[in-house]
mmCIF file of C-alpha atoms in Angstrom:
data_model
loop_
_atom_site.group_PDB
_atom_site.id
_atom_site.type_symbol
_atom_site.label_atom_id
_atom_site.label_comp_id
_atom_site.label_asym_id
_atom_site.label_seq_id
_atom_site.Cartn_x
_atom_site.Cartn_y
_atom_site.Cartn_z
ATOM 1 C CA MET A 1435 1.574 -25.564 -18.815
ATOM 2 C CA PRO A 1436 0.908 -21.932 -17.486
ATOM 3 C CA THR A 1437 3.922 -20.667 -16.525
ATOM 4 C CA SER A 1438 4.500 -18.570 -12.894
ATOM 5 C CA ARG A 1439 4.407 -14.690 -15.244
ATOM 6 C CA TYR A 1440 1.091 -13.476 -16.431
ATOM 7 C CA ARG A 1441 2.372 -10.548 -18.130
ATOM 8 C CA PHE A 1442 -0.936 -10.654 -20.673
ATOM 9 C CA ARG A 1443 -3.339 -6.939 -19.703
ATOM 10 C CA PRO A 1444 -6.790 -7.406 -19.461
ATOM 11 C CA ALA A 1445 -7.904 -4.898 -22.162
ATOM 12 C CA GLU A 1446 -10.810 -5.582 -22.449
ATOM 13 C CA LEU A 1447 -12.106 -5.852 -18.111
ATOM 14 C CA GLU A 1448 -9.872 -2.561 -16.775
ATOM 15 C CA SER A 1449 -8.306 0.393 -18.217
ATOM 16 C CA VAL A 1450 -4.958 0.155 -16.023
ATOM 17 C CA ALA A 1451 -3.735 -3.350 -14.424
ATOM 18 C CA TYR A 1452 -2.079 -4.571 -11.031
ATOM 19 C CA TYR A 1453 0.387 -7.203 -10.580
ATOM 20 C CA HIS A 1454 2.032 -8.824 -7.921
ATOM 21 C CA VAL A 1455 6.004 -9.413 -8.815
ATOM 22 C CA THR A 1456 8.012 -11.194 -6.427
ATOM 23 C CA SER A 1457 11.968 -12.300 -6.727
ATOM 24 C CA ARG A 1458 14.312 -14.172 -4.410
ATOM 25 C CA VAL A 1459 18.176 -13.549 -4.123
ATOM 26 C CA VAL A 1460 19.786 -16.668 -6.404
ATOM 27 C CA ASP A 1461 20.974 -19.897 -3.736
ATOM 28 C CA ARG A 1462 18.019 -18.005 -1.380
ATOM 29 C CA ARG A 1463 20.719 -15.927 0.328
ATOM 30 C CA PHE A 1464 20.256 -13.880 3.200
ATOM 31 C CA ILE A 1465 22.167 -10.503 1.650
ATOM 32 C CA LEU A 1466 19.805 -7.912 1.935
ATOM 33 C CA GLU A 1467 20.395 -6.056 4.991
ATOM 34 C CA ALA A 1468 19.470 -2.426 5.270
ATOM 35 C CA ALA A 1469 21.881 -0.811 2.980
ATOM 36 C CA GLU A 1470 20.699 -3.088 0.312
ATOM 37 C CA ARG A 1471 17.284 -2.748 0.647
ATOM 38 C CA GLU A 1472 17.669 0.975 0.589
ATOM 39 C CA GLU A 1473 19.280 1.118 -2.530
ATOM 40 C CA LEU A 1474 16.748 -1.667 -4.024
ATOM 41 C CA ILE A 1475 14.114 1.026 -3.149
ATOM 42 C CA LYS A 1476 15.914 3.683 -4.756
ATOM 43 C CA GLN A 1477 16.305 1.853 -8.160
ATOM 44 C CA MET A 1478 12.479 0.677 -7.473
ATOM 45 C CA ARG A 1479 11.273 4.579 -7.072
ATOM 46 C CA ARG A 1480 13.641 5.376 -9.963
ATOM 47 C CA TYR A 1481 12.131 2.920 -12.581
ATOM 48 C CA GLU A 1482 8.677 3.805 -11.519
ATOM 49 C CA ALA A 1483 8.633 6.885 -12.669
ATOM 50 C CA LEU A 1484 10.737 6.185 -15.736
ATOM 51 C CA GLY A 1485 8.278 3.346 -16.787
ATOM 52 C CA GLY A 1486 4.672 5.581 -16.031
ATOM 53 C CA LEU A 1487 3.841 3.130 -13.714
ATOM 54 C CA ARG A 1488 2.722 3.277 -9.488
ATOM 55 C CA VAL A 1489 3.548 1.304 -6.827
ATOM 56 C CA VAL A 1490 0.722 0.748 -4.764
ATOM 57 C CA THR A 1491 2.893 -0.996 -1.964
ATOM 58 C CA TYR A 1492 5.782 -2.973 -1.551
ATOM 59 C CA CYS A 1493 7.655 -5.054 0.931
ATOM 60 C CA ILE A 1494 12.087 -5.554 0.754
ATOM 61 C CA MET A 1495 12.763 -8.526 2.982
ATOM 62 C CA SER A 1496 16.405 -10.055 3.757
ATOM 63 C CA ASN A 1497 16.721 -12.427 0.171
ATOM 64 C CA HIS A 1498 13.227 -11.366 -1.404
ATOM 65 C CA PHE A 1499 10.511 -8.783 -2.239
ATOM 66 C CA HIS A 1500 7.420 -8.368 -3.348
ATOM 67 C CA ILE A 1501 5.778 -5.397 -5.202
ATOM 68 C CA LEU A 1502 2.249 -4.651 -6.297
ATOM 69 C CA VAL A 1503 2.245 -2.354 -9.296
ATOM 70 C CA GLU A 1504 -0.447 -0.002 -10.907
ATOM 71 C CA VAL A 1505 0.158 -0.192 -14.610
ATOM 72 C CA PRO A 1506 -1.667 1.726 -16.613
ATOM 73 C CA PRO A 1507 -2.407 1.290 -20.149
ATOM 74 C CA ARG A 1508 -0.316 2.869 -22.893
ATOM 75 C CA PRO A 1509 -1.508 5.803 -24.691
ATOM 76 C CA ALA A 1510 -3.085 5.173 -27.851
ATOM 77 C CA VAL A 1511 -1.407 8.148 -29.729
ATOM 78 C CA ASP A 1512 0.402 8.572 -33.322
ATOM 79 C CA GLY A 1513 3.796 9.416 -32.653
ATOM 80 C CA PRO A 1514 5.935 9.673 -30.085
ATOM 81 C CA LEU A 1515 4.787 10.405 -26.604
ATOM 82 C CA PHE A 1516 7.011 13.092 -25.563
ATOM 83 C CA THR A 1517 8.609 16.193 -27.294
ATOM 84 C CA GLU A 1518 12.668 16.012 -26.901
ATOM 85 C CA GLY A 1519 12.071 18.820 -24.361
ATOM 86 C CA ALA A 1520 9.523 16.631 -21.821
ATOM 87 C CA TRP A 1521 11.315 13.316 -22.999
ATOM 88 C CA LEU A 1522 14.408 15.273 -21.329
ATOM 89 C CA ARG A 1523 12.309 16.690 -17.977
ATOM 90 C CA HIS A 1524 10.935 13.365 -17.684
ATOM 91 C CA ILE A 1525 14.129 11.510 -17.653
ATOM 92 C CA GLN A 1526 14.809 14.176 -15.276
ATOM 93 C CA ARG A 1527 12.528 13.131 -12.670
ATOM 94 C CA SER A 1528 12.737 9.870 -13.050
ATOM 95 C CA LEU A 1529 16.851 9.036 -13.054
ATOM 96 C CA GLY A 1530 18.038 12.266 -12.169
ATOM 97 C CA MET A 1531 20.028 15.517 -13.233
ATOM 98 C CA GLY A 1532 22.587 13.970 -14.356
ATOM 99 C CA LYS A 1533 21.198 11.111 -16.409
ATOM 100 C CA ALA A 1534 19.123 14.121 -18.067
ATOM 101 C CA ASP A 1535 22.678 16.272 -18.527
ATOM 102 C CA GLU A 1536 24.398 12.999 -20.447
ATOM 103 C CA PHE A 1537 21.688 13.031 -22.794
ATOM 104 C CA ARG A 1538 21.543 16.377 -23.280
ATOM 105 C CA ARG A 1539 25.418 16.550 -24.125
ATOM 106 C CA LEU A 1540 24.151 13.227 -26.474
ATOM 107 C CA PHE A 1541 22.217 14.914 -28.987
ATOM 108 C CA GLU A 1542 24.046 17.964 -29.256
ATOM 109 C CA MET A 1543 26.806 15.458 -30.728
ATOM 110 C CA TYR A 1544 24.187 14.244 -33.330
ATOM 111 C CA ARG A 1545 23.164 17.353 -34.396
ATOM 112 C CA GLU A 1546 26.653 18.344 -34.688
ATOM 113 C CA ASN A 1547 27.326 15.353 -36.906
ATOM 114 C CA GLY A 1548 23.956 15.189 -38.792
ATOM 115 C CA CYS A 1549 22.845 12.393 -36.951
ATOM 116 C CA GLU A 1550 19.179 14.559 -35.752
ATOM 117 C CA ALA A 1551 17.007 11.113 -37.008
ATOM 118 C CA VAL A 1552 19.016 9.105 -34.207
ATOM 119 C CA ILE A 1553 17.666 11.271 -31.396
ATOM 120 C CA ALA A 1554 14.467 10.219 -31.890
ATOM 121 C CA GLU A 1555 15.323 6.359 -32.466
ATOM 122 C CA VAL A 1556 17.062 7.373 -28.921
ATOM 123 C CA MET A 1557 13.406 8.878 -27.595
ATOM 124 C CA ALA A 1558 11.143 5.951 -29.133
ATOM 125 C CA SER A 1559 13.826 3.045 -27.563
ATOM 126 C CA TYR A 1560 12.565 4.400 -23.953
ATOM 127 C CA GLU A 1561 9.609 4.785 -24.733
ATOM 128 C CA LYS A 1562 8.775 1.382 -25.865
ATOM 129 C CA ARG A 1563 9.548 0.090 -22.590
ATOM 130 C CA MET A 1564 7.367 2.384 -20.375
ATOM 131 C CA PHE A 1565 3.820 1.096 -18.912
ATOM 132 C CA SER A 1566 5.717 -2.274 -19.181
ATOM 133 C CA VAL A 1567 5.959 -4.785 -15.910
ATOM 134 C CA SER A 1568 8.530 -6.240 -17.329
ATOM 135 C CA CYS A 1569 10.640 -3.701 -18.419
ATOM 136 C CA PHE A 1570 9.845 -2.099 -14.954
ATOM 137 C CA MET A 1571 11.442 -5.505 -13.021
ATOM 138 C CA GLN A 1572 14.065 -5.763 -15.414
ATOM 139 C CA ASN A 1573 15.347 -2.078 -15.073
ATOM 140 C CA VAL A 1574 15.273 -2.697 -11.109
ATOM 141 C CA LYS A 1575 17.027 -5.450 -11.058
ATOM 142 C CA GLN A 1576 19.327 -4.883 -13.351
ATOM 143 C CA ALA A 1577 20.388 -1.792 -11.546
ATOM 144 C CA PHE A 1578 20.659 -3.253 -8.436
ATOM 145 C CA SER A 1579 22.570 -5.882 -9.486
ATOM 146 C CA ALA A 1580 25.030 -3.434 -11.234
ATOM 147 C CA TRP A 1581 25.194 -1.441 -8.015
ATOM 148 C CA TYR A 1582 25.403 -4.453 -5.273
ATOM 149 C CA ASN A 1583 28.217 -6.193 -7.874
ATOM 150 C CA LYS A 1584 30.495 -3.375 -8.097
ATOM 151 C CA ARG A 1585 29.880 -2.727 -4.219
ATOM 152 C CA ASN A 1586 30.940 -5.981 -3.306
ATOM 153 C CA GLY A 1587 33.466 -7.041 -6.373
ATOM 154 C CA ARG A 1588 31.585 -9.710 -7.580
ATOM 155 C CA GLN A 1589 29.978 -11.081 -10.581
ATOM 156 C CA GLY A 1590 26.973 -12.586 -12.001
ATOM 157 C CA THR A 1591 24.125 -13.566 -11.723
ATOM 158 C CA LEU A 1592 22.350 -12.160 -8.644
ATOM 159 C CA TRP A 1593 18.627 -13.087 -8.533
ATOM 160 C CA GLU A 1594 17.327 -16.627 -8.670
ATOM 161 C CA GLU A 1595 14.820 -16.443 -12.040
ATOM 162 C CA ALA A 1596 13.185 -13.689 -13.841
ATOM 163 C CA PHE A 1597 10.729 -12.781 -11.670
ATOM 164 C CA ARG A 1598 7.252 -14.525 -10.795
ATOM 165 C CA SER A 1599 4.470 -12.094 -10.804
ATOM 166 C CA VAL A 1600 0.336 -12.615 -10.518
ATOM 167 C CA LEU A 1601 -2.292 -10.398 -12.211
ATOM 168 C CA VAL A 1602 -4.507 -8.691 -9.737
ATOM 169 C CA GLU A 1603 -8.128 -8.163 -9.859
ATOM 170 C CA GLY A 1604 -8.305 -4.094 -9.273
ATOM 171 C CA ALA A 1605 -11.944 -4.011 -8.220
ATOM 172 C CA GLY A 1606 -13.491 -5.804 -4.986
ATOM 173 C CA PRO A 1607 -11.118 -6.901 -1.319
ATOM 174 C CA SER A 1608 -8.890 -8.645 -4.031
ATOM 175 C CA LEU A 1609 -6.284 -5.567 -4.339
ATOM 176 C CA ALA A 1610 -6.506 -4.492 -1.105
ATOM 177 C CA THR A 1611 -6.244 -8.275 0.560
ATOM 178 C CA MET A 1612 -2.762 -8.483 -1.928
ATOM 179 C CA ALA A 1613 -1.442 -5.160 -0.331
ATOM 180 C CA ALA A 1614 -1.976 -6.230 3.008
ATOM 181 C CA TYR A 1615 -0.256 -9.671 2.631
ATOM 182 C CA ILE A 1616 2.683 -8.162 1.116
ATOM 183 C CA ASP A 1617 2.798 -5.096 4.204
ATOM 184 C CA LEU A 1618 2.326 -7.780 6.769
ATOM 185 C CA ASN A 1619 5.284 -10.095 5.423
ATOM 186 C CA PRO A 1620 7.542 -8.965 8.542
ATOM 187 C CA VAL A 1621 5.093 -9.165 10.928
ATOM 188 C CA ARG A 1622 4.627 -13.017 9.694
ATOM 189 C CA ALA A 1623 8.254 -13.762 9.873
ATOM 190 C CA LYS A 1624 7.986 -12.478 13.269
ATOM 191 C CA LEU A 1625 10.683 -9.028 12.883
ATOM 192 C CA VAL A 1626 8.257 -6.784 14.338
ATOM 193 C CA GLU A 1627 4.612 -6.877 16.087
ATOM 194 C CA ASP A 1628 3.799 -3.783 13.962
ATOM 195 C CA PRO A 1629 4.194 -3.389 10.232
ATOM 196 C CA ALA A 1630 3.979 0.384 10.812
ATOM 197 C CA ASP A 1631 7.531 -0.270 12.322
ATOM 198 C CA TYR A 1632 9.247 -2.160 9.037
ATOM 199 C CA LEU A 1633 11.127 0.491 7.446
ATOM 200 C CA TRP A 1634 11.159 -1.147 4.197
ATOM 201 C CA SER A 1635 7.681 -1.373 3.286
ATOM 202 C CA GLY A 1636 5.200 0.726 1.436
ATOM 203 C CA TYR A 1637 3.031 0.387 4.611
ATOM 204 C CA GLY A 1638 6.133 1.507 7.125
ATOM 205 C CA GLU A 1639 7.660 4.434 4.745
ATOM 206 C CA ALA A 1640 3.838 5.700 3.963
ATOM 207 C CA MET A 1641 3.632 6.013 8.348
ATOM 208 C CA ALA A 1642 7.673 7.196 8.499
ATOM 209 C CA GLY A 1643 5.853 10.912 7.499
ATOM 210 C CA ALA A 1644 6.206 13.121 4.839
ATOM 211 C CA LEU A 1645 9.008 11.504 3.056
ATOM 212 C CA GLY A 1646 5.882 8.710 2.804
ATOM 213 C CA ALA A 1647 4.326 10.609 0.170
ATOM 214 C CA LYS A 1648 5.163 8.617 -2.454
ATOM 215 C CA ALA A 1649 3.960 5.155 -0.402
ATOM 216 C CA ARG A 1650 0.994 7.124 0.864
ATOM 217 C CA ALA A 1651 -0.342 7.969 -3.180
ATOM 218 C CA GLY A 1652 0.043 4.160 -3.532
ATOM 219 C CA LEU A 1653 -2.224 3.117 -0.194
ATOM 220 C CA ALA A 1654 -4.851 5.747 -1.319
ATOM 221 C CA ILE A 1655 -5.200 3.291 -3.934
ATOM 222 C CA VAL A 1656 -6.132 0.994 -1.653
ATOM 223 C CA GLY A 1657 -8.147 3.273 0.482
ATOM 224 C CA LYS A 1658 -10.171 4.234 -2.258
ATOM 225 C CA ILE A 1659 -11.288 0.127 -2.477
ATOM 226 C CA LEU A 1660 -11.915 0.334 1.181
ATOM 227 C CA GLY A 1661 -14.552 2.922 1.043
ATOM 228 C CA VAL A 1662 -12.345 6.080 2.011
ATOM 229 C CA GLU A 1663 -13.068 8.635 -1.243
ATOM 230 C CA ALA A 1664 -11.561 12.289 -0.957
ATOM 231 C CA ALA A 1665 -14.118 15.255 0.209
ATOM 232 C CA HIS A 1666 -13.933 17.170 -2.584
ATOM 233 C CA SER A 1667 -13.205 14.921 -5.697
ATOM 234 C CA LYS A 1668 -11.206 16.992 -8.373
ATOM 235 C CA GLY A 1669 -10.361 13.784 -10.944
ATOM 236 C CA PRO A 1670 -9.468 10.271 -11.057
ATOM 237 C CA GLU A 1671 -6.203 11.057 -9.184
ATOM 238 C CA ALA A 1672 -8.130 12.600 -6.299
ATOM 239 C CA SER A 1673 -7.769 11.187 -3.228
ATOM 240 C CA ALA A 1674 -8.544 11.645 0.487
ATOM 241 C CA PRO A 1675 -6.581 12.552 3.282
ATOM 242 C CA TRP A 1676 -4.076 10.133 4.281
ATOM 243 C CA GLU A 1677 -5.273 10.436 8.052
ATOM 244 C CA LEU A 1678 -8.096 8.562 6.929
ATOM 245 C CA VAL A 1679 -6.618 6.119 4.470
ATOM 246 C CA ALA A 1680 -4.178 5.410 7.183
ATOM 247 C CA ALA A 1681 -6.606 4.658 9.647
ATOM 248 C CA ARG A 1682 -9.097 2.668 7.246
ATOM 249 C CA TYR A 1683 -6.044 0.995 6.196
ATOM 250 C CA ARG A 1684 -4.920 0.158 9.607
ATOM 251 C CA LEU A 1685 -7.738 -1.395 10.220
ATOM 252 C CA TRP A 1686 -7.805 -3.910 7.304
ATOM 253 C CA LEU A 1687 -4.159 -5.046 8.125
ATOM 254 C CA PHE A 1688 -4.787 -5.947 11.594
ATOM 255 C CA GLY A 1689 -7.919 -7.855 10.356
ATOM 256 C CA GLU A 1690 -5.860 -9.454 7.570
ATOM 257 C CA GLY A 1691 -3.270 -10.196 10.182
ATOM 258 C CA GLN A 1692 -4.803 -12.131 12.772
ATOM 259 C CA GLU A 1693 -2.388 -15.275 14.268
ATOM 260 C CA VAL A 1694 -3.783 -18.702 13.107
ATOM 261 C CA HIS A 1695 -3.045 -21.630 15.360
ATOM 262 C CA GLY A 1696 -3.255 -24.332 13.143
ATOM 263 C CA SER A 1697 -5.092 -27.559 11.630
ATOM 264 C CA ASP A 1698 -5.029 -30.334 10.008
ATOM 265 C CA VAL A 1699 -5.668 -28.219 7.014
ATOM 266 C CA SER A 1700 -4.065 -25.006 7.735
ATOM 267 C CA PRO A 1701 -0.598 -24.650 9.494
ATOM 268 C CA ALA A 1702 0.400 -21.985 12.127
ATOM 269 C CA ARG A 1703 0.826 -18.513 10.944
ATOM 270 C CA ALA A 1704 2.163 -15.360 12.772
ATOM 271 C CA GLY A 1705 0.125 -12.261 13.573
ATOM 272 C CA PHE A 1706 -1.923 -10.311 15.563
ATOM 273 C CA ARG A 1707 -3.330 -11.716 18.870
ATOM 274 C CA LEU A 1708 -7.167 -10.902 19.128
ATOM 275 C CA GLU A 1709 -6.549 -8.687 21.980
ATOM 276 C CA GLU A 1710 -4.343 -6.567 19.742
ATOM 277 C CA ILE A 1711 -6.647 -6.298 17.174
ATOM 278 C CA GLU A 1712 -9.591 -5.175 19.590
ATOM 279 C CA LYS A 1713 -7.388 -2.638 21.048
ATOM 280 C CA VAL A 1714 -6.715 -1.250 16.996
ATOM 281 C CA HIS A 1715 -10.152 -1.536 16.452
ATOM 282 C CA ALA A 1716 -11.264 0.531 19.576
ATOM 283 C CA GLU A 1717 -8.868 3.345 18.561
ATOM 284 C CA GLY A 1718 -9.868 3.139 14.685
ATOM 285 C CA GLY A 1719 -13.636 2.720 14.752
ATOM 286 C CA LYS A 1720 -15.219 -0.519 13.565
ATOM 287 C CA LEU A 1721 -14.235 -3.735 12.381
ATOM 288 C CA SER A 1722 -12.913 -3.895 8.808
ATOM 289 C CA GLN A 1723 -15.575 -5.604 6.167
ATOM 290 C CA GLY A 1724 -12.992 -7.816 4.982
ATOM 291 C CA GLN A 1725 -13.257 -11.658 5.127
ATOM 292 C CA MET A 1726 -10.449 -13.036 7.244
ATOM 293 C CA LEU A 1727 -8.688 -15.081 4.385
ATOM 294 C CA ARG A 1728 -6.239 -17.618 5.833
ATOM 295 C CA LEU A 1729 -4.369 -17.811 2.250
ATOM 296 C CA LYS A 1730 -1.559 -19.222 1.458
ATOM 297 C CA VAL A 1731 1.654 -17.780 0.203
ATOM 298 C CA ASN A 1732 1.958 -20.246 -2.895
ATOM 299 C CA TYR A 1733 -1.532 -18.633 -3.997
ATOM 300 C CA PHE A 1734 -0.254 -15.109 -3.667
ATOM 301 C CA THR A 1735 2.424 -15.519 -5.648
ATOM 302 C CA ARG A 1736 2.033 -18.437 -8.417
ATOM 303 C CA GLY A 1737 -1.635 -18.072 -8.578
ATOM 304 C CA GLY A 1738 -1.246 -16.805 -12.190
ATOM 305 C CA ILE A 1739 -4.288 -14.014 -11.801
ATOM 306 C CA PHE A 1740 -5.649 -13.279 -8.046
ATOM 307 C CA GLY A 1741 -9.395 -11.959 -8.303
ATOM 308 C CA SER A 1742 -13.355 -13.285 -8.482
ATOM 309 C CA ALA A 1743 -14.420 -15.498 -10.575
ATOM 310 C CA GLY A 1744 -15.938 -13.654 -13.252
ATOM 311 C CA PHE A 1745 -13.072 -11.132 -14.016
ATOM 312 C CA ILE A 1746 -10.650 -14.534 -14.213
ATOM 313 C CA ASN A 1747 -13.118 -16.610 -16.630
ATOM 314 C CA ALA A 1748 -13.016 -13.091 -18.693
ATOM 315 C CA VAL A 1749 -9.247 -12.943 -18.866
ATOM 316 C CA PHE A 1750 -9.043 -16.868 -19.593
ATOM 317 C CA GLU A 1751 -11.240 -16.528 -22.757
ATOM 318 C CA SER A 1752 -9.702 -13.746 -23.527
ATOM 319 C CA VAL A 1753 -6.247 -15.613 -23.865
ATOM 320 C CA ARG A 1754 -7.731 -18.948 -24.434
ATOM 321 C CA ASP A 1755 -5.226 -20.575 -26.733
ATOM 322 C CA ARG A 1756 -2.470 -20.462 -23.840
ATOM 323 C CA PHE A 1757 -4.030 -22.996 -22.313
ATOM 324 C CA GLY A 1758 -4.804 -26.837 -23.006
ATOM 325 C CA LYS A 1759 -7.702 -27.993 -24.762
ATOM 326 C CA HIS A 1760 -9.151 -29.928 -22.246
ATOM 327 C CA ARG A 1761 -9.109 -26.538 -19.831
ATOM 328 C CA LYS A 1762 -12.984 -25.505 -19.875
ATOM 329 C CA THR A 1763 -12.615 -22.445 -17.364
ATOM 330 C CA GLY A 1764 -10.401 -20.138 -15.724
ATOM 331 C CA ALA A 1765 -11.415 -19.822 -12.241
ATOM 332 C CA ARG A 1766 -10.154 -22.216 -9.470
ATOM 333 C CA LYS A 1767 -11.038 -22.536 -5.785
ATOM 334 C CA LEU A 1768 -8.349 -22.248 -3.352
ATOM 335 C CA LYS A 1769 -7.321 -25.310 -1.795
ATOM 336 C CA GLY A 1770 -7.798 -25.771 1.958
ATOM 337 C CA VAL A 1771 -8.530 -22.160 2.359
ATOM 338 C CA ASP A 1772 -12.004 -20.292 3.136
ATOM 339 C CA ALA A 1773 -11.619 -17.958 0.815
ATOM 340 C CA GLY A 1774 -15.145 -16.266 0.155
ATOM 341 C CA GLU A 1775 -15.479 -15.900 -3.412
ATOM 342 C CA LEU A 1776 -12.011 -15.257 -4.557
ATOM 343 C CA ARG A 1777 -10.276 -17.069 -6.822
ATOM 344 C CA VAL A 1778 -7.131 -18.347 -8.747
ATOM 345 C CA LEU A 1779 -6.190 -18.819 -11.996
ATOM 346 C CA ARG A 1780 -4.090 -21.465 -11.143
ATOM 347 C CA ASP A 1781 -4.953 -25.076 -9.632
ATOM 348 C CA LEU A 1782 -1.990 -25.896 -7.089
ATOM 349 C CA GLN A 1783 -1.621 -29.578 -7.087
ATOM 350 C CA ARG A 1784 1.469 -29.730 -4.791
ATOM 351 C CA GLY A 1785 3.533 -26.726 -2.304
ATOM 352 C CA VAL A 1786 0.364 -24.887 -1.507
ATOM 353 C CA GLY A 1787 1.477 -24.006 2.076
#
């Protein structure tokens, strides 16, 4: 039976992979208050940098969190990725000056004792954990757990399970749809009326001003998918001015976030009233071209892979041996949901809503 964590990389399909990862506090306790959310974001940013990844967007709720993360392929090089000096600078940028100085002193001690070979082993052990969504999540959760347990004088596990992940297609509407799902969590939970007002999300951080530079860089990836390109591109990392990205993404959010009154096949869901959506569109431009999906929570957290049928079937064939002999194709329609051409890998039988 397929697991809730699909960590294989469709190397033959894309140069990068995107994952929606989620984790919940043990016993579903509501312990993530303002200080805890700030610390969790801090650890997320540290290990994002350490692992060579990029957070597209995220949302920290009171008992769980969502992160949409871009995972580049490991560089195809012989030998180490960094010289010693470059590696120490990488540690300083990600984990801070104190940690880099700690390694400098450690390396000096190894040299003084004739153990210089150990330096390469230490660097290699860190490099091995780069470009990995599993290592990223393990680092973030362990670091936060250590901080929380020390702060509260407790011991033991803090998280309900390792984590769940869904592989998301990086082309077409799939990535933008998943980003909107994550940033709309506080609206669905009726915590805020406008997703820009929620401080502990990628969209909220990006809208907070200059301090949201990393969040803005992540959402620029979604901006490109939505058709916002840099006027004078200078390579794959070039992106359009934030004002253009923000306007287009806000239209997309309000299009994706319309409230649902409920029916026999689709439960009611909090969201934006039609007049609120019309107001945003009147202020920001044309109606978003994204379909008004009624995607349900479990498809975003347990669907395995999210994207077009072609994308899912290609990944399915590359890992065919992981599935039963009676499984012929990978892509499955979303039950009870008008999702257009979007598909998932897991055919959820129960607990769809």
